[in-house]
Structures are given as structure tokens and as C-alpha cells.
Short mmCIF file of C-alpha atoms in Angstrom, two decimals:
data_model
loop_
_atom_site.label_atom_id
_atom_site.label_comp_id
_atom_site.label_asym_id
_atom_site.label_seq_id
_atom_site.Cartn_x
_atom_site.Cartn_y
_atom_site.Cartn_z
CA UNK A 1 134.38 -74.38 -68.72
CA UNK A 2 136.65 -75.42 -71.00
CA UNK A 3 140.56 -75.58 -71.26
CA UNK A 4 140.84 -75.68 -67.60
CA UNK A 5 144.33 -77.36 -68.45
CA UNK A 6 145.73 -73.56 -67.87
CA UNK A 7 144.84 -70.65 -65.82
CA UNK A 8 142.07 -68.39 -66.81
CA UNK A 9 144.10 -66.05 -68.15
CA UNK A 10 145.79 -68.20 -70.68
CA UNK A 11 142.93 -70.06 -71.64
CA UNK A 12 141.95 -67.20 -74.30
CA UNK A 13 144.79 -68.01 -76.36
CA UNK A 14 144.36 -71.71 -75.98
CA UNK A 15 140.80 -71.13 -77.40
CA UNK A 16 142.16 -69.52 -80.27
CA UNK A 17 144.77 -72.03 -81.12
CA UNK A 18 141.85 -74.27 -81.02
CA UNK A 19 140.33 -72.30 -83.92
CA UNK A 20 137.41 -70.30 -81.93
CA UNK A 21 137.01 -66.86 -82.91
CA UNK A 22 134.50 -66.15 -80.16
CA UNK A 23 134.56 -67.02 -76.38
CA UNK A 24 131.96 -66.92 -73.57
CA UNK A 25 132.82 -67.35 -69.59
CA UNK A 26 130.46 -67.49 -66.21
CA UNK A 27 132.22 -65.05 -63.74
CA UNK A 28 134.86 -63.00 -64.68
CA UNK A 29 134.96 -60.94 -61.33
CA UNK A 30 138.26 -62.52 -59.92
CA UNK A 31 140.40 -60.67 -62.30
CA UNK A 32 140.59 -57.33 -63.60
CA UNK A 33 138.15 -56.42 -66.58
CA UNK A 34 141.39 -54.79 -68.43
CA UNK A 35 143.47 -57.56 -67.80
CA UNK A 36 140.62 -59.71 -69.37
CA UNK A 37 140.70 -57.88 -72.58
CA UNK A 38 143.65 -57.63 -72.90
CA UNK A 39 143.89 -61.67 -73.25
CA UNK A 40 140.91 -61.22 -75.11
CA UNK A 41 142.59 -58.63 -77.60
CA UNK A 42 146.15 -60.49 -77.71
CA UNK A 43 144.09 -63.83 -78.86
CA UNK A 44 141.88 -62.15 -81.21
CA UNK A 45 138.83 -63.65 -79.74
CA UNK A 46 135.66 -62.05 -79.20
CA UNK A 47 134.12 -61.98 -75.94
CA UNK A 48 130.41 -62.53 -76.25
CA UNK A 49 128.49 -63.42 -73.11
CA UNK A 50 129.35 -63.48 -69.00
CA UNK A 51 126.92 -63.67 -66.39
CA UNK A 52 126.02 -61.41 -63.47
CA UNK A 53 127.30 -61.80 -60.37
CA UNK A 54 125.48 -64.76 -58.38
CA UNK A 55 124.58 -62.58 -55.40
CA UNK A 56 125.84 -63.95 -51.79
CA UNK A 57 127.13 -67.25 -51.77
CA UNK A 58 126.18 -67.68 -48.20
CA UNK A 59 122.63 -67.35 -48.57
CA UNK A 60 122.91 -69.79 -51.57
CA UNK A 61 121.96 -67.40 -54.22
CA UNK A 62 122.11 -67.88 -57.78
CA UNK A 63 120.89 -64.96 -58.94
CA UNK A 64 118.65 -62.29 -57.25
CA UNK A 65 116.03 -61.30 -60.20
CA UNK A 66 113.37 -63.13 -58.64
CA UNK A 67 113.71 -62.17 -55.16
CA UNK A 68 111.50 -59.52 -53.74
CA UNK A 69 113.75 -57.35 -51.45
CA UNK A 70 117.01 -58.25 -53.32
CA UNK A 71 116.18 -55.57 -55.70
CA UNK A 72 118.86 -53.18 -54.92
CA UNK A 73 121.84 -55.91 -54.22
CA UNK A 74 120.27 -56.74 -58.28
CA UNK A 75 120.94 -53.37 -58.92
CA UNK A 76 124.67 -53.37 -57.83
CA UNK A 77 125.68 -56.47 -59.43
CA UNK A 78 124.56 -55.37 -62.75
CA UNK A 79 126.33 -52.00 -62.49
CA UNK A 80 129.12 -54.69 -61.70
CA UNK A 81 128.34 -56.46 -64.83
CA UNK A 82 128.19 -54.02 -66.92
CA UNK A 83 131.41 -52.50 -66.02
CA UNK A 84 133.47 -55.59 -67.17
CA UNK A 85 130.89 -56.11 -69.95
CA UNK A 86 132.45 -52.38 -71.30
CA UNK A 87 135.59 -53.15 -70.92
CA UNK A 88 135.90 -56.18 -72.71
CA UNK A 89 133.45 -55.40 -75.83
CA UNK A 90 130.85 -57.83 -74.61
CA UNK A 91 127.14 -57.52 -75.46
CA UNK A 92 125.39 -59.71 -74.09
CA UNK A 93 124.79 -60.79 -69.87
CA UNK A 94 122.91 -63.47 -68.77
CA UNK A 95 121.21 -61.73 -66.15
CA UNK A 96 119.85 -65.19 -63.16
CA UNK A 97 116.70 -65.28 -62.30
CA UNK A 98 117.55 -66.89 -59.02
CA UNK A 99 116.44 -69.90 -56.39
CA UNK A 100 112.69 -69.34 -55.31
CA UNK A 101 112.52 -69.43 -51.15
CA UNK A 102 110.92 -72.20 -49.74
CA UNK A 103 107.28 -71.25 -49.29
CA UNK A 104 107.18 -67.82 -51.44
CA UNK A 105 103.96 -67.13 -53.54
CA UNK A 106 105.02 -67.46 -57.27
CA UNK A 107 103.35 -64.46 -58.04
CA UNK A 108 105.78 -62.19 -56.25
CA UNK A 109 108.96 -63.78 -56.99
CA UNK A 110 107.02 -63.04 -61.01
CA UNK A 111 106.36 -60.01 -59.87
CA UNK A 112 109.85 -59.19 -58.94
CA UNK A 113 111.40 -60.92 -61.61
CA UNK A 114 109.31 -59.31 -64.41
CA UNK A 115 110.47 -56.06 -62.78
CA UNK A 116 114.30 -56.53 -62.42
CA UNK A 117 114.27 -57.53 -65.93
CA UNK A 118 112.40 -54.88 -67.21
CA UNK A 119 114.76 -52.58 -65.18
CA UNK A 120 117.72 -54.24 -66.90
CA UNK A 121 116.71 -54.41 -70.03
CA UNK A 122 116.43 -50.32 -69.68
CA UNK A 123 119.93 -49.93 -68.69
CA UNK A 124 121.52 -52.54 -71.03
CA UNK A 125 119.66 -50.65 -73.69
CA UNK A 126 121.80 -47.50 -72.95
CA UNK A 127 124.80 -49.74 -73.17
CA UNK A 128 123.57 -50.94 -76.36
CA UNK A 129 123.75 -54.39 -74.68
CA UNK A 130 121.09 -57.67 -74.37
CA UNK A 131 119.59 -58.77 -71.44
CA UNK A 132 119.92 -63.57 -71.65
CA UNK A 133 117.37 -65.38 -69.24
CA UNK A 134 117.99 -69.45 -69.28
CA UNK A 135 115.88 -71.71 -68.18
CA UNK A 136 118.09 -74.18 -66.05
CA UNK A 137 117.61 -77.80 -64.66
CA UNK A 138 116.26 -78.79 -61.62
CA UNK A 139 119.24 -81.26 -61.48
CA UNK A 140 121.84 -78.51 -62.05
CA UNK A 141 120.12 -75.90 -59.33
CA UNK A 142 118.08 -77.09 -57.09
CA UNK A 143 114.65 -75.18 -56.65
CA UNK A 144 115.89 -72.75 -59.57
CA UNK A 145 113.00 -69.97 -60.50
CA UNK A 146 113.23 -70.45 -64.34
CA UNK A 147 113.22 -73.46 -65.07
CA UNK A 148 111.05 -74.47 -68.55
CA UNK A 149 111.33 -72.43 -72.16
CA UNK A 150 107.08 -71.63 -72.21
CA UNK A 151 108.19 -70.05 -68.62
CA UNK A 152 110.51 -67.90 -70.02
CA UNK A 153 108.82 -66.82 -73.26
CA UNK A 154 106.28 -65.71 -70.86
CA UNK A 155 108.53 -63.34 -69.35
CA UNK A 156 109.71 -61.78 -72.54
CA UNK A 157 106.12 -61.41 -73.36
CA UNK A 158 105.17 -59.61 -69.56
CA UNK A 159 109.12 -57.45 -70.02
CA UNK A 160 108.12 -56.49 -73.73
CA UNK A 161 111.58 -55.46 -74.39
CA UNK A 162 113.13 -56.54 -77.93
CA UNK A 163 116.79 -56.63 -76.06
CA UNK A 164 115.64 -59.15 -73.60
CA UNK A 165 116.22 -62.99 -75.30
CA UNK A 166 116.58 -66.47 -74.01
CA UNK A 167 119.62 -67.97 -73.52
CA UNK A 168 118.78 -71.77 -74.60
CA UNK A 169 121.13 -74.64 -73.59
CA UNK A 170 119.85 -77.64 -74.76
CA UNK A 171 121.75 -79.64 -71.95
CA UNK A 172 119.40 -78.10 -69.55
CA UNK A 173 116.43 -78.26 -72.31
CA UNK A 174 116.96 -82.02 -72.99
CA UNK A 175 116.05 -83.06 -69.08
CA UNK A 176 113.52 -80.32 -68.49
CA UNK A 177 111.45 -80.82 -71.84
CA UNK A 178 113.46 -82.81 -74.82
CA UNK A 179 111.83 -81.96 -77.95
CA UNK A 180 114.98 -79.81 -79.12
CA UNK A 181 114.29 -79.34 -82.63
CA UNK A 182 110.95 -78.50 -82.54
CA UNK A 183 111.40 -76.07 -78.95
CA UNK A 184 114.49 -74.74 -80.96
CA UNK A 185 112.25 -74.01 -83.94
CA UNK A 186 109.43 -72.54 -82.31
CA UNK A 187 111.05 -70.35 -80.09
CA UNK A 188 113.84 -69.30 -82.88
CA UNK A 189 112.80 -65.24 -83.16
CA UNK A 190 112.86 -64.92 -78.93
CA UNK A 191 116.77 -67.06 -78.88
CA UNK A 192 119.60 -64.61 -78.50
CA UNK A 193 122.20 -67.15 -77.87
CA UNK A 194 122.92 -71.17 -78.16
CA UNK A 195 124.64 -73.30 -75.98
CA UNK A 196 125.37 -77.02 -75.95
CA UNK A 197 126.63 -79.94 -73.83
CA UNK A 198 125.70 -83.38 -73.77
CA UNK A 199 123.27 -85.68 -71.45
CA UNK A 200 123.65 -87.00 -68.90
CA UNK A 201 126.50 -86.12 -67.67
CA UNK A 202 127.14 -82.25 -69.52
CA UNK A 203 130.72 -83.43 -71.42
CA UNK A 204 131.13 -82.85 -74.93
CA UNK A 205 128.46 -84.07 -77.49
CA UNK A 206 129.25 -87.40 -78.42
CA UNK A 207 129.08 -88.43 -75.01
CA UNK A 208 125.60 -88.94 -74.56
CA UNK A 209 121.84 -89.41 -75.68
CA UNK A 210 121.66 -85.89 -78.27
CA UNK A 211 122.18 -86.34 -81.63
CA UNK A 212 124.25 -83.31 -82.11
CA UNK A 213 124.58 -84.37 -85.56
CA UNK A 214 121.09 -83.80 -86.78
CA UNK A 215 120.72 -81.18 -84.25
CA UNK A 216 122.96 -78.82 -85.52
CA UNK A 217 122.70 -79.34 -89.05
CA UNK A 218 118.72 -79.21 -87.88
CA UNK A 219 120.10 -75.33 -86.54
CA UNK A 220 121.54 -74.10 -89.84
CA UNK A 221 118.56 -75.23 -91.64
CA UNK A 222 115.97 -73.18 -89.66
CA UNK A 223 118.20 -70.00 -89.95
CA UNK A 224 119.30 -69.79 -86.31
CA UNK A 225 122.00 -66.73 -87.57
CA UNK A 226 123.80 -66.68 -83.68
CA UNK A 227 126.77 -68.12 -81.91
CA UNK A 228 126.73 -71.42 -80.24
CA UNK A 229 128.23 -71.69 -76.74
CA UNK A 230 130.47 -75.12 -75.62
CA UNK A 231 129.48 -75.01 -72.01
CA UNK A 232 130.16 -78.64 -71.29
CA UNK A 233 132.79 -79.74 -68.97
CA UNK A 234 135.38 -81.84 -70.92
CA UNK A 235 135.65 -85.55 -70.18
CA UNK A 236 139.82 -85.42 -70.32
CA UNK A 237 141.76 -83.35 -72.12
CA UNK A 238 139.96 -80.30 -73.62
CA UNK A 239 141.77 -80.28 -77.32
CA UNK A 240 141.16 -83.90 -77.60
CA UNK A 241 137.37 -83.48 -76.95
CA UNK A 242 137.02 -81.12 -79.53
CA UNK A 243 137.46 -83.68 -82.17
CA UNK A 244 133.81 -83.37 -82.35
CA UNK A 245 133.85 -79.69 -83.24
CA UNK A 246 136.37 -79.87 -86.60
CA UNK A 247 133.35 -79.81 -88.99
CA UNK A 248 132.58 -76.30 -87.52
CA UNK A 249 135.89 -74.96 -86.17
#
């Protein structure tokens, strides 16, 4: 989401100019998974975290986990997932629970859910990979399946896998619940990865209501020991945003 001044490509080496030594991206499946590391490799970044494939953009799916009857089509875009995962040295997919049909019992799409993940968190296992589930905004998806953090500590509890974590971004955190600190702190032992943007309007922090400077500091105190994501879109210009970020980069 960021450095969108260049192509995709190039925006590996931008990252590392900016002084990141680990980068994270949604869907990679445009380009070729070599050509990807090999960006990756020439920048000396490490690639840490991409999502699955959404599913079929004209049914509106954004994710299939939670759909009953999906289940193989879940199946296929992990394979998917985990090919470009291998090839670039990535560990970690953020596997999308999905938009809940209008009308569906909650205890299937559960059902379902519980079971794709459990399913996935067998094969990333093999990989030696983790399985990320984030709770995400009604405002950002519309009718999304997981949507609060008690939701999806319940699932972790029902997959009882230890390479199944949430994937917490507080931008989506901060309208579903607030409470960062303290959701942050209980949940610490069950977060696999961080990410951050600001509220309302997801730019860089500094632009909004959180007060990324106690939160982070808040972070470090409480022994979070992970990477934190900047999965905010920039206001202008993506280097002069990061102004914010010199403390840490």
C-alpha cells in the first residue's frame, strides 16, 4: 500500500532506501513469484506476509474460509499461496475468512470456517509456515465474517493449532472495539503479526484520533517481540509520510 509512486516491482527497493528491512504486500498473483524475489533479494528486504487469493471477484468474495461449499476453490487458492509464499521465503499468509451470505446460519459458515482453517493450518505446518486470521471492519468490508478480536480468539481456541495467530490491525480494531492497549495486551501470546494505520481515514499515524505515540512505546513495553506492518494508504507522497516512522526506521 505504500510507495505506489512506482510500479510494484520497484517499490521493494524504494522500501529499502526508506530504511525497512522487512516488507509485507496483499496480492502478489499478477507477477511471477521468481520475479518477486528476485526484487525482494536485490533490495535485501524480507518478505514476511501476503494474503490468499480473494476467491472470484464476481461473486464479491473476499475470502472463501467461511463459506460452506467453497471448500475446494479454498483449497486451490492456498496451494496458490503457498507456491509464491516458497518462492519468496515468506512465512506467514493471511488466510480471509470471507463475506457471510445474506441469510446463512452462523453456525455453518463457523462450521466451515473452523474447518478450512484447521485444514490450513495442517498444510502450512508442512511448509513450516503460519496460518494470520484478521478481524476486519464493517466499514472496510461490508458484511465481513470476522469481524471482532473475542471472535477470532475463539477460533484459535475451536482450530487448536499453535501455527494459527491473529493478524491485529489496530485501524480495523480502533472502529470495531478501541481499547488498543489493553486488547493488544490481553491477546499478546495469540498475535502473530502487527499492523497499523490511522483513523478515520487509514493514512499514516499522525493523521488521526490514535496516539501512536503511547501506543507503540505501550507495544515494546508489553514484549510484543514481532514485526509491525504500515498498511495505511499515504496521504501524498509516501517518503514524506514516513517522517513519522524515523524513531523506528
Amino acid at each position: 500500500m505504500l510507495f505506489k509512486e512506482v510500479p510494484f516491482l520497484d517499490r521493494f527497493a524504494a522500501a529499502a532506501g526508506a530504511g525497512f528491512r522487512a516488507v509485507e504486500y496483499q496480492y502478489p498473483y499478477e507477477w511471477r513469484p521468481e520475479d518477486i524475489a528476485a526484487r525482494a533479494r536485490d533490495a535485501g528486504v524480507q518478505i514476511l506476509l501476503h494474503n490468499m487469493p480473494r476467491g472470484e471477484a464476481e461473486r464479491g468474495e473476499h475470502g472463501t474460509a467461511c463459506l460452506p461449499g467453497r471448500e475446494a476453490r479454498f483449497r486451490e487458492d492456498l496451494e496458490r499461496a503457498v507456491e509464491y509464499a516458497r518462492a519468496v521465503g515468506c512465512t506467514r499468509l493471511h488466510c480471509m475468512a470471507g463475506v457471510a451470505p445474506a441469510g446463512a446460519e452462523r453456525a455453518a459458515l463457523q462450521a466451515a470456517y473452523v474447518a478450512n482453517l484447521k485444514y490450513a493450518a495442517g498444510r502450512l505446518q508442512a511448509e513450516g509456515m503460519q496460518v494470520l486470521i484478521e478481524p476486519l471492519s464493517a466499514r472496510t468490508v461490508a458484511g465481513y465474517f470476522l469481524t471482532g478480536s473475542a471472535q477470532a480468539a475463539r477460533a484459535l481456541d475451536e482450530v487448536g493449532a499453535a501455527n494459527v495467530l491473529i493478524q491485529y490491525d489496530v485501524f480495523h480494531m480502533q472502529i470495531m472495539e478501541g481499547n488498543l492497549a489493553a486488547s493488544i495486551e490481553r491477546l499478546l501470546p495469540r498475535i502473530g503479526h502487527l499492523q497499523i494505520a490511522d483513523v478515520p481515514a487509514r493514512h499514516e499515524p499522525g493523521s488521526g484520533e490514535i496516539n501512536f505515540d503511547f501506543l507503540l512505546r505501550h507495544v515494546d513495553a508489553i514484549g510484543y517481540s514481532g514485526w509491525v506492518g504500515c498498511e495505511y494508504n499515504p496521504q501524498g507522497d509516501t517518503a514524506e509520510g514516513l517522517k513519522w516512522a524515523k524513531p523506528y526506521l
